[in-house]
CSV table of C-alpha atoms in Angstrom, one decimal:
chain,number,residue,atom,x,y,z
A,1,MET,CA,-38.2,75.1,-53.1
A,2,VAL,CA,-40.9,72.4,-53.0
A,3,GLY,CA,-40.2,69.7,-55.6
A,4,ARG,CA,-42.5,69.7,-58.6
A,5,THR,CA,-43.5,66.1,-58.0
A,6,THR,CA,-44.5,67.0,-54.5
A,7,ARG,CA,-46.5,70.0,-55.7
A,8,ILE,CA,-48.4,68.0,-58.2
A,9,LEU,CA,-49.3,65.4,-55.7
A,10,LEU,CA,-50.2,68.0,-53.2
A,11,SER,CA,-52.5,69.8,-55.7
A,12,PHE,CA,-54.2,66.5,-56.5
A,13,VAL,CA,-54.9,65.8,-52.8
A,14,MET,CA,-56.3,69.3,-52.4
A,15,VAL,CA,-58.6,69.0,-55.4
A,16,MET,CA,-59.9,65.7,-54.1
A,17,ALA,CA,-60.3,67.1,-50.6
A,18,ALA,CA,-62.3,70.1,-52.0
A,19,SER,CA,-64.5,67.8,-53.9
A,20,MET,CA,-65.2,65.6,-51.0
A,21,LEU,CA,-66.0,68.5,-48.8
A,22,GLY,CA,-68.4,70.0,-51.3
A,23,VAL,CA,-66.6,73.2,-51.8
A,24,ALA,CA,-65.7,72.9,-55.4
A,25,ALA,CA,-67.9,75.9,-56.3
A,26,GLY,CA,-66.1,78.2,-53.9
A,27,ALA,CA,-62.8,80.0,-54.2
A,28,GLY,CA,-59.6,78.2,-54.5
A,29,THR,CA,-58.1,78.3,-51.0
A,30,ALA,CA,-55.2,75.8,-51.4
A,31,ARG,CA,-51.7,77.2,-51.7
A,32,ALA,CA,-49.3,74.9,-53.4
A,33,ASP,CA,-46.2,77.2,-53.2
A,34,GLY,CA,-45.1,80.6,-52.3
A,35,CYS,CA,-46.1,82.4,-55.5
A,36,TYR,CA,-49.7,83.5,-55.6
A,37,THR,CA,-53.0,82.3,-54.2
A,38,TRP,CA,-56.4,83.2,-55.7
A,39,GLY,CA,-59.1,83.9,-53.1
A,40,ARG,CA,-62.2,83.6,-55.2
A,41,THR,CA,-63.7,81.9,-58.2
A,42,LEU,CA,-63.3,84.0,-61.4
A,43,SER,CA,-65.6,84.0,-64.4
A,44,GLN,CA,-66.7,86.3,-67.2
A,45,GLY,CA,-67.4,89.7,-65.8
A,46,SER,CA,-64.9,89.5,-63.0
A,47,SER,CA,-62.2,92.2,-62.8
A,48,GLY,CA,-59.1,92.9,-60.7
A,49,SER,CA,-55.5,92.1,-60.1
A,50,ASP,CA,-56.3,88.4,-59.6
A,51,VAL,CA,-57.7,88.3,-63.1
A,52,THR,CA,-54.5,89.8,-64.4
A,53,GLN,CA,-52.5,87.0,-62.6
A,54,LEU,CA,-54.8,84.5,-64.3
A,55,GLN,CA,-54.3,86.1,-67.7
A,56,ILE,CA,-50.6,85.9,-67.4
A,57,ARG,CA,-50.9,82.1,-67.0
A,58,VAL,CA,-53.4,81.4,-69.7
A,59,ALA,CA,-52.2,83.9,-72.4
A,60,GLY,CA,-50.6,81.1,-74.3
A,61,TRP,CA,-53.9,79.4,-74.9
A,62,VAL,CA,-55.4,81.6,-77.7
A,63,THR,CA,-56.3,81.3,-81.4
A,64,SER,CA,-54.0,82.0,-84.3
A,65,GLY,CA,-52.7,85.5,-84.3
A,66,GLU,CA,-54.6,86.4,-81.1
A,67,ARG,CA,-53.0,88.2,-78.2
A,68,LEU,CA,-54.7,88.2,-74.8
A,69,SER,CA,-54.6,91.5,-72.9
A,70,TYR,CA,-53.3,91.7,-69.4
A,71,ASP,CA,-56.0,94.2,-68.4
A,72,GLY,CA,-57.6,92.5,-65.4
A,73,GLN,CA,-61.0,92.2,-67.2
A,74,TYR,CA,-62.4,88.7,-67.5
A,75,GLY,CA,-64.0,89.0,-70.9
A,76,ALA,CA,-64.9,86.6,-73.7
A,77,ARG,CA,-61.2,86.2,-74.8
A,78,THR,CA,-60.1,85.4,-71.3
A,79,THR,CA,-63.0,82.9,-70.9
A,80,ALA,CA,-61.9,81.2,-74.2
A,81,ALA,CA,-58.3,81.1,-73.1
A,82,VAL,CA,-59.3,79.5,-69.8
A,83,LYS,CA,-61.4,76.9,-71.6
A,84,LYS,CA,-58.4,76.0,-73.8
A,85,PHE,CA,-56.2,75.7,-70.8
A,86,GLN,CA,-58.7,73.6,-69.0
A,87,SER,CA,-59.2,71.3,-71.9
A,88,ALA,CA,-55.4,71.0,-72.4
A,89,TYR,CA,-55.0,69.7,-68.9
A,90,GLY,CA,-58.0,67.4,-68.7
A,91,LEU,CA,-60.3,69.7,-66.7
A,92,ALA,CA,-63.9,70.5,-67.3
A,93,ALA,CA,-63.7,73.3,-70.0
A,94,ASP,CA,-66.4,75.6,-68.6
A,95,GLY,CA,-64.3,78.8,-68.8
A,96,VAL,CA,-64.8,79.4,-65.0
A,97,ALA,CA,-61.5,79.6,-63.0
A,98,GLY,CA,-62.2,77.8,-59.7
A,99,PRO,CA,-60.3,75.4,-57.4
A,100,ALA,CA,-59.5,72.8,-60.0
A,101,THR,CA,-58.1,75.4,-62.4
A,102,PHE,CA,-56.1,77.2,-59.8
A,103,ASN,CA,-54.7,74.0,-58.3
A,104,ARG,CA,-53.6,72.9,-61.8
A,105,ILE,CA,-51.8,76.3,-62.1
A,106,TYR,CA,-50.3,75.9,-58.6
A,107,ALA,CA,-48.9,72.5,-59.7
A,108,LEU,CA,-47.4,74.1,-62.8
A,109,GLN,CA,-45.5,77.0,-61.1
A,110,ASP,CA,-42.5,77.4,-58.9
A,111,ASN,CA,-42.2,79.7,-55.9
A,112,ASP,CA,-41.0,82.6,-58.0
A,113,CYS,CA,-44.1,82.3,-60.3
A,114,THR,CA,-42.2,80.9,-63.2
A,115,PRO,CA,-43.8,77.9,-65.0
A,116,ALA,CA,-42.4,74.4,-64.2
A,117,HIS,CA,-40.2,74.0,-67.3
A,118,PHE,CA,-38.6,77.5,-67.6
A,119,THR,CA,-36.6,79.7,-65.3
A,120,TYR,CA,-35.6,83.4,-65.2
A,121,ALA,CA,-32.0,82.2,-65.7
A,122,GLU,CA,-32.9,80.8,-69.1
A,123,LEU,CA,-34.5,84.0,-70.1
A,124,ASN,CA,-31.6,86.1,-69.0
A,125,ARG,CA,-28.1,85.0,-69.9
A,126,CYS,CA,-27.0,88.7,-70.1
A,127,ASN,CA,-27.0,89.9,-66.5
A,128,SER,CA,-28.7,89.2,-63.3
A,129,THR,CA,-30.2,92.7,-62.8
A,130,TRP,CA,-32.4,92.9,-65.9
A,131,ALA,CA,-31.1,96.4,-66.4
A,132,GLY,CA,-29.8,98.2,-69.4
A,133,GLY,CA,-32.5,97.3,-71.9
A,134,ALA,CA,-35.2,99.3,-73.6
A,135,VAL,CA,-37.5,99.2,-70.5
A,136,PRO,CA,-37.0,99.4,-66.7
A,137,ALA,CA,-35.5,96.2,-65.2
A,138,ALA,CA,-38.8,95.3,-63.4
A,139,THR,CA,-40.7,95.6,-66.7
A,140,ALA,CA,-38.2,93.4,-68.6
A,141,LYS,CA,-38.4,90.7,-65.9
A,142,ALA,CA,-42.2,90.9,-65.9
A,143,ASN,CA,-42.2,90.6,-69.7
A,144,ALA,CA,-40.0,87.5,-69.4
A,145,LEU,CA,-42.4,85.9,-67.0
A,146,LYS,CA,-45.3,86.4,-69.5
A,147,THR,CA,-43.1,84.9,-72.2
A,148,MET,CA,-42.3,81.8,-70.1
A,149,TRP,CA,-46.0,81.1,-69.6
A,150,LYS,CA,-46.6,81.2,-73.3
A,151,LEU,CA,-43.7,78.9,-73.8
A,152,GLU,CA,-45.1,76.5,-71.2
A,153,ALA,CA,-48.3,76.4,-73.3
A,154,LEU,CA,-46.3,75.8,-76.5
A,155,ARG,CA,-44.3,73.1,-74.9
A,156,HIS,CA,-47.4,71.3,-73.5
A,157,ALA,CA,-49.2,71.6,-76.9
A,158,LEU,CA,-46.2,69.9,-78.6
A,159,GLY,CA,-46.5,66.9,-76.2
A,160,ASP,CA,-44.3,68.2,-73.4
A,161,VAL,CA,-41.2,68.0,-75.6
A,162,PRO,CA,-38.4,70.0,-74.0
A,163,ILE,CA,-37.7,73.4,-75.5
A,164,THR,CA,-34.3,75.0,-75.2
A,165,ILE,CA,-33.8,78.8,-75.1
A,166,SER,CA,-30.5,80.1,-76.4
A,167,SER,CA,-31.2,83.8,-75.9
A,168,GLY,CA,-33.7,85.9,-73.9
A,169,PHE,CA,-33.4,89.4,-72.4
A,170,ARG,CA,-30.4,91.4,-73.5
A,171,SER,CA,-29.1,94.7,-72.3
A,172,ALA,CA,-28.1,97.2,-75.0
A,173,SER,CA,-24.4,96.1,-74.6
A,174,CYS,CA,-25.3,92.4,-74.8
A,175,ASN,CA,-27.5,93.0,-77.8
A,176,SER,CA,-24.7,94.9,-79.6
A,177,ALA,CA,-22.2,92.2,-78.8
A,178,VAL,CA,-24.2,89.5,-80.6
A,179,GLY,CA,-25.2,91.7,-83.5
A,180,GLY,CA,-28.8,92.1,-82.6
A,181,ALA,CA,-31.1,94.6,-84.3
A,182,ALA,CA,-31.3,98.0,-82.8
A,183,GLY,CA,-35.0,97.6,-81.9
A,184,SER,CA,-34.8,94.0,-81.0
A,185,ARG,CA,-37.5,92.7,-78.7
A,186,HIS,CA,-34.8,91.1,-76.7
A,187,LEU,CA,-34.2,94.5,-75.2
A,188,TYR,CA,-37.7,94.4,-73.8
A,189,GLY,CA,-37.4,91.0,-72.2
A,190,ASP,CA,-40.3,89.5,-74.1
A,191,ALA,CA,-38.3,87.6,-76.7
A,192,ALA,CA,-36.8,84.1,-76.8
A,193,ASP,CA,-34.7,82.3,-79.3
A,194,LEU,CA,-35.6,78.6,-79.4
A,195,VAL,CA,-33.2,75.9,-80.5
A,196,GLY,CA,-32.9,72.1,-80.2
A,197,SER,CA,-36.0,69.9,-80.8
A,198,PRO,CA,-38.7,70.1,-82.0
A,199,SER,CA,-37.7,71.4,-85.5
A,200,PHE,CA,-37.5,75.2,-86.0
A,201,CYS,CA,-40.4,75.1,-88.4
A,202,THR,CA,-42.6,73.1,-85.9
A,203,LEU,CA,-41.8,75.7,-83.3
A,204,ALA,CA,-42.6,78.6,-85.7
A,205,ARG,CA,-45.9,77.1,-86.8
A,206,GLN,CA,-47.1,76.2,-83.4
A,207,ALA,CA,-46.1,79.6,-81.9
A,208,ARG,CA,-48.9,81.2,-84.0
A,209,VAL,CA,-51.5,79.9,-81.6
A,210,HIS,CA,-49.8,80.7,-78.3
A,211,GLY,CA,-49.9,84.4,-78.2
A,212,PHE,CA,-46.7,85.3,-79.9
A,213,SER,CA,-47.0,88.3,-82.2
A,214,GLU,CA,-43.4,88.2,-83.6
A,215,ILE,CA,-42.3,84.9,-85.0
A,216,LEU,CA,-39.1,84.7,-87.1
A,217,GLY,CA,-37.7,81.4,-88.3
A,218,PRO,CA,-35.9,79.6,-91.2
A,219,GLY,CA,-36.1,81.6,-94.4
A,220,TYR,CA,-35.9,84.9,-92.5
A,221,PRO,CA,-32.3,86.4,-92.6
A,222,GLY,CA,-30.2,85.4,-89.7
A,223,HIS,CA,-32.7,82.8,-88.4
A,224,SER,CA,-31.6,79.6,-89.9
A,225,THR,CA,-30.3,78.3,-86.6
A,226,HIS,CA,-33.2,79.1,-84.3
A,227,THR,CA,-36.8,80.2,-84.1
A,228,HIS,CA,-37.4,83.6,-82.5
A,229,VAL,CA,-40.7,84.4,-80.7
A,230,ALA,CA,-41.7,87.7,-79.0
A,231,PHE,CA,-44.6,89.9,-78.0
A,232,ASP,CA,-44.4,92.8,-80.5
A,233,PRO,CA,-47.0,95.6,-80.6
A,234,SER,CA,-46.5,95.5,-84.4
A,235,PRO,CA,-47.2,91.8,-85.3
A,236,TYR,CA,-44.8,90.3,-87.8
A,237,TRP,CA,-44.3,86.7,-88.8
A,238,SER,CA,-41.7,85.5,-91.3
A,239,ALA,CA,-40.4,82.0,-91.7
A,240,SER,CA,-40.7,81.5,-95.5
A,241,SER,CA,-39.0,78.1,-95.4
A,242,CYS,CA,-41.8,77.0,-93.0
A,243,GLY,CA,-44.6,78.4,-95.1
A,244,ILE,CA,-45.3,81.4,-92.8
């Protein structure tokens, strides 16, 4: 695996090279690692699997209570999310995903497509197969990847303060062993329990603007020792001690 420092430096060199060659308006052709390469510039009106790949990486840059769809359609919401991503990383916030945006993403991800500061192992302390949950193993793993990119956005918005995950995907047996709810989102792979610093309330409040539709924290039964975030089709926030 290429070191993250090396990838960041490589991406910087590629952005500078593209600028010098006058190809900044073309598709991002540089490949910073073995995960995914975009072959064209994307903007509002674009559609396709490459748009879906972009949506996975910017879904954590939304407004309060908003959830970005992974539908492969580059609409107004995706444009707004790209703008927020660009602004957060010091890029021109025009909502167009071109070489500079893609190279920033390349610098943020590892060869397995996970964001720089999170791993599949952190999101699955139950078993290595991702099987036994409420959805097929491949779906649970894909859901975990989407969650990690939202957590990467949350982490960056908080000043790149490390965030520790105490629990992610659980099979039915793992969920039962820890006393999890029968319908827990952990069974779907899209949930994470956050501990350590920042404070639980800081995490719960900030999670509201990073695409999480289920947020449970201090004040909610059984959540005094962590903040729980997930992607629930039926949005529900409850952390009364934090004012939400």
